[in-house]
Structures are given as structure tokens and as C-alpha cells.
Amino acid sequence: MEQTKAKLLLMGRSGSGKSSMRSIIFSNYSAFDTRRLGATIDIEHSHLKFLGNMTLNLWDCGGQDIFMDSYLQDNNETNSKNHIFQMVQVLIHVFDVESDEVLKDIEIFSMVLQKLRNSSPNCKIFVLIHKMDLVQINKRDNLFNIMMSKLKETCSMYGFDDVKGFPTSIWDESLYKAWSSIVGSMIPTIDVYRKKVKKITELMNLKEFILFEKTTFLVVCSSAEKNNDNEYVTVDNMDPKRFEKISNVLKTYKQSIYKLKANNFQELQIPEHGIYIINLNDNLMGFININKPEWMNNNLIEKNLQKVKLMFS
Ligand code: GTP
Ligand code: MG
């Protein structure tokens, strides 16, 4: 299988929550654990293996002014930081929704875009309006929309026309939705996965089939249809947030098992609801939701699950 490497820049002002989200998604921290993180000094690099053949090079850039100034100073031969903005596939810029220096936050974002326009003009831009838990529920949508229209305007000034934004918080499942979308946009073999998922769903007449990456529990793809905005279409009164909620619940479950020093989380079955969470290979777990489980014979279900595993082995 071809190996792919991708460089992701995680940018935003100090305290906006960059290292917190990185630690939760990729290092098994709980939201509580992030309180002991100190400010990031300079840049922390992580090389994360994803789906076996992808390496995500995540550059978590410390956001204190002294570091931001050093990344953003004008290009010249003596600036050893010039390489930061080169060969970037994805920028994830984090904004603290409670910031009292919004103008300065946007100014810094503009400077980052300016650097990227010169060094990585094809880079994809994601913005996270973060710490949404601190905003009253009925004010969240409005605040997000205002911020997004300002940030979209800023992006188009620098030639980046399709920026994608998410409201996020480490205290709910929204973080998983954002990161599944970011990482999902980078998987080169996504169409192969989609085809398999579709085929299995049809063959087994499933209610739903979701593929999760095993260590992060990010959603790789699912059988649910998407609309033009790349959002899942709601069917049969199913919760539109079910994907990220399942990620969050499974990740928390896995952490609890780990803290109890019990065996690693392998598989989980809730037959009375037709739910089977199975191990597919070194990198993937499948979440299978069976239609009318009361009509199905257990042996048949077991045989089908074995066949699904074979398709991913
Ligand atoms: P620098 O490394 O200095 O650039 O900061 P950072 O962006 O990495 O911030 P960090 O992740 O260290 O988070 C700072 C604080 O914000 C921590 O105490 C986190 O617990 C808290 N925090 C992170 N995300 C959230 C969130 O979604 N909601 C709330 N309420 N607090 C958060
Ligand atoms: Mg940090």
C-alpha cells in the first residue's frame, strides 16, 4: 500500500485549546486531563500513524505572542522559521470563542494566511470556534455564524475560498465531528472504504454501518447519505449527532477500561438492539446496526460478521 504523509499546522493564540484537542484525539487524554497541560513552548511535533499507510505530521505551534512573532516575522535568509509554512496540507486554526481580543486573533489569522498563500497555496483551511461550552446554548449559533462570516471574508482576501468551520468544545462530542471531517478529507483511499461500506450495508440489509479508526475513534466513513454541504442526511428520526456521540462514548469507555488496567477494548455487542462493534483489522473498527434484530438468527449474524471481517482483512 502506498504510504502518504501529510503536514497539519495547528495554530491559534495561547490558551485557545490546541494542545488540549490534540491530546484528547490522539493521546487518550480525557477533557479533565487537559487542565494539567502547560503552554506549548515553540512547536511540538507529533508523527501520528493513521490507517496504517498515512502519517499525520501534526505541528502544534505554541501560541504565546513571543512564538507567534517568531513564526510570522518577515522572510529573510536568517529566519530559521521559514519552513513552518512550507508543504502544509492542512491548517487548523483555533479561536477561543471567549477571547477578549478578537481583532488581534483575526489579525494573526490573516498573517498566517498570508504566509500560507506564499508557501502552500493549495492548503486546506479549517477553523474551529472553540470552547463553545462557555457560551449560553441559545447564543451559540448566532455567535458561530458571525465569526464564520468574518473568517470566510478574511480567507477569501488571501485566495482561500473554501474554508470549513466547526463550533467545538472538549466537553462534548463536537470535537469528534470536526476532527473526523478534517482527517477524513485527507484519506486518499476513502472511496475504497466507501464502496465496501455501501456493499456490506446492502448485502446485509443493515440499518447503518460506520467505520471508525481504531486508536482515535474518528469516523472514516459510513453508510449514511450526505447532502451537498457534506452533512449527514437525517433519516428515521436517527440522531444527526450519533456519529460523533458514538466516537465520544467509545473513546471514554476505552479510557475507563485502560484506567482500570483491564484488557484492551476489543469488541462490544448489544444483540437486543442489533448493535455489534467489531474489530476489522489493525486500524479499523466497524459499528454495525442490524435491521430488525429480533428476526435474525444468532448464527447467521455471527457468520455475516465473520464475512465482514474478511472483507477488511
Ligand atoms: P499554547 O500552547 O500556549 O498555545 O495554548 P493551547 O492553545 O495549546 O491551549 P491548551 O490546550 O493548553 O488549553 C488551555 C486551557 O484551556 C486548558 O486549561 C484547557 O483545559 C482549556 N480548554 C481547552 N479546550 C477547552 C474547551 O473546549 N472548553 C473549555 N471550557 N476549556 C477548554
Ligand atoms: Mg499548547
XYZ file of C-alpha atoms in Angstrom, residues 34-275:
242
model
C -6.085 18.773 29.742
C -6.083 21.045 32.804
C -2.561 19.946 33.585
C -1.175 20.920 30.170
C 1.292 23.790 30.255
C 1.677 26.339 27.476
C 3.437 24.827 24.465
C 6.980 26.038 24.046
C 7.781 26.711 20.406
C 6.470 23.828 18.276
C 5.621 20.279 19.345
C 5.801 17.790 16.507
C 3.900 14.529 16.512
C 4.052 11.849 13.856
C 0.786 10.012 14.055
C 0.173 6.780 12.211
C -3.305 6.713 10.782
C -4.981 3.818 8.951
C -1.659 2.049 8.534
C -0.493 3.882 5.441
C -0.902 7.525 6.462
C 1.375 9.571 8.672
C -0.028 12.789 10.011
C 2.739 15.209 10.889
C 0.997 17.463 13.337
C 2.783 20.707 14.212
C 1.265 22.074 17.410
C 2.533 25.663 17.354
C 2.748 27.390 20.742
C 0.543 30.475 20.542
C 2.182 32.861 23.007
C 2.958 36.179 21.298
C 6.700 35.649 21.511
C 6.376 32.421 19.477
C 3.789 33.771 17.033
C 6.072 36.733 16.327
C 8.943 34.409 15.563
C 6.884 32.305 13.106
C 5.408 35.331 11.410
C 8.394 37.630 11.105
C 9.259 38.650 7.549
C 11.018 36.184 5.337
C 14.723 36.533 5.179
C 17.610 34.171 4.879
C 18.374 34.218 8.570
C 14.850 33.295 9.647
C 15.070 29.654 10.604
C 11.274 29.507 10.948
C 10.599 29.920 7.214
C 9.973 26.226 6.764
C 6.918 26.204 9.052
C 4.555 27.276 6.301
C 6.054 25.125 3.561
C 4.411 21.938 2.246
C 1.387 22.323 4.505
C -1.654 20.239 3.502
C -3.992 21.448 6.233
C -4.203 24.458 8.529
C -6.362 24.065 11.626
C -6.724 27.466 13.229
C -8.299 27.514 16.675
C -10.202 30.539 18.019
C -11.172 30.878 21.672
C -14.822 31.914 21.499
C -14.451 33.792 24.795
C -11.422 35.779 23.653
C -11.447 39.464 24.522
C -9.003 40.230 21.705
C -10.980 39.098 18.677
C -9.444 41.695 16.370
C -5.947 40.637 17.298
C -6.955 36.968 16.845
C -8.165 37.720 13.325
C -5.091 39.782 12.547
C -2.864 36.856 13.455
C -5.031 34.525 11.363
C -4.570 36.923 8.407
C -0.817 36.829 8.833
C -0.848 33.031 8.880
C -2.938 33.015 5.675
C -0.543 35.441 4.062
C 2.380 33.118 4.806
C 0.447 30.115 3.503
C -0.580 31.905 0.326
C 3.100 32.297 -0.477
C 4.363 28.916 0.674
C 1.413 26.463 0.478
C -1.302 27.975 -1.722
C -3.202 24.674 -2.062
C -3.508 24.106 1.648
C -6.981 23.342 3.051
C -8.204 25.685 5.772
C -10.248 24.606 8.800
C -11.255 26.995 11.571
C -12.509 25.840 14.940
C -14.558 28.221 17.061
C -13.595 26.568 20.291
C -14.710 26.447 23.963
C -18.345 26.718 22.866
C -19.338 25.171 26.218
C -18.658 28.585 27.758
C -21.389 30.241 25.660
C -25.099 30.075 26.526
C -26.787 27.444 24.362
C -29.216 29.852 22.709
C -26.416 32.233 21.698
C -24.078 29.648 20.160
C -25.433 29.520 16.581
C -25.517 33.253 16.214
C -22.024 33.752 17.566
C -20.660 30.982 15.347
C -22.306 32.463 12.232
C -20.982 35.965 12.924
C -17.462 34.676 13.485
C -17.587 32.432 10.413
C -18.714 35.171 8.068
C -15.838 37.342 9.258
C -13.315 34.498 8.890
C -14.603 33.497 5.427
C -14.192 37.088 4.313
C -10.637 37.095 5.661
C -9.825 33.818 3.903
C -11.087 34.981 0.529
C -8.866 38.072 0.787
C -5.946 35.662 0.669
C -7.335 33.462 -2.092
C -8.602 30.661 0.158
C -12.202 30.288 -0.919
C -13.374 27.124 0.671
C -12.735 27.383 4.382
C -14.658 24.997 6.623
C -15.594 25.885 10.190
C -16.862 23.991 13.228
C -18.091 25.022 16.664
C -16.142 22.835 19.117
C -15.650 22.045 22.774
C -13.616 19.413 24.579
C -16.598 18.924 26.891
C -18.896 17.366 24.306
C -18.767 15.318 21.117
C -18.361 18.315 18.768
C -14.595 17.830 18.751
C -15.022 14.450 17.059
C -17.213 15.837 14.314
C -14.625 18.476 13.443
C -11.625 16.157 13.550
C -13.385 13.352 11.643
C -14.107 15.829 8.904
C -10.536 17.207 8.884
C -8.823 13.822 8.839
C -11.480 12.319 6.531
C -10.698 14.982 3.936
C -7.111 13.682 3.818
C -7.645 9.926 3.385
C -6.563 9.071 -0.163
C -8.288 5.675 -0.200
C -11.602 6.956 1.142
C -13.511 5.832 -1.974
C -12.386 2.236 -1.479
C -13.739 2.316 2.082
C -16.990 3.950 0.971
C -17.610 1.254 -1.646
C -17.028 -1.557 0.841
C -19.290 0.046 3.413
C -22.045 0.522 0.837
C -21.756 -3.057 -0.401
C -21.872 -4.566 3.090
C -24.829 -2.388 4.069
C -26.768 -3.605 1.020
C -25.771 -7.255 1.310
C -26.655 -7.475 4.992
C -29.585 -5.081 4.682
C -28.175 -3.064 7.599
C -29.765 -0.081 9.229
C -26.319 1.500 9.415
C -22.642 0.730 9.118
C -19.959 3.108 10.440
C -16.196 2.706 10.070
C -14.067 4.064 12.903
C -10.312 4.447 13.076
C -9.228 2.313 15.973
C -6.970 4.482 18.112
C -8.722 7.833 17.727
C -12.313 6.626 17.129
C -12.618 9.234 14.392
C -15.225 8.347 11.753
C -13.618 7.240 8.495
C -16.904 6.903 6.600
C -20.383 5.482 6.976
C -23.355 4.189 5.033
C -25.364 7.352 5.742
C -26.052 9.652 2.809
C -24.552 13.144 2.794
C -26.089 16.317 1.374
C -24.335 18.970 -0.731
C -22.849 20.569 2.388
C -21.204 17.256 3.274
C -23.558 16.904 6.248
C -25.239 13.599 7.015
C -28.896 13.467 5.998
C -31.224 12.716 8.906
C -33.334 9.580 8.402
C -35.809 7.631 10.528
C -35.520 10.049 13.446
C -31.942 8.947 13.986
C -29.879 11.455 15.961
C -27.894 13.630 13.499
C -25.086 13.765 16.062
C -24.900 9.981 16.507
C -21.515 9.605 14.769
C -19.592 11.961 16.991
C -21.540 10.793 20.056
C -20.527 7.177 19.398
C -16.885 8.278 18.945
C -17.020 10.127 22.231
C -18.726 7.308 24.156
C -16.416 4.608 22.801
C -13.324 6.688 23.488
C -14.435 7.344 27.068
C -15.260 3.661 27.518
C -11.834 2.699 26.196
C -10.143 5.172 28.582
C -12.074 3.776 31.562
C -11.035 0.249 30.700
C -7.455 1.412 30.320
C -7.507 3.193 33.691
C -8.831 0.054 35.353
C -5.887 -1.765 33.783
C -8.299 -4.303 32.359
C -7.780 -5.850 28.947
C -7.724 -3.633 25.951
C -11.090 -2.769 24.465
C -11.726 -5.302 21.708
C -15.351 -5.762 20.765
C -18.777 -4.917 22.124
C -22.146 -6.494 21.360
C -25.633 -5.369 22.327
C -27.646 -8.058 20.475
C -31.055 -6.998 21.776
C -30.583 -3.684 19.939
C -28.813 -5.243 16.964
C -25.565 -3.345 17.694
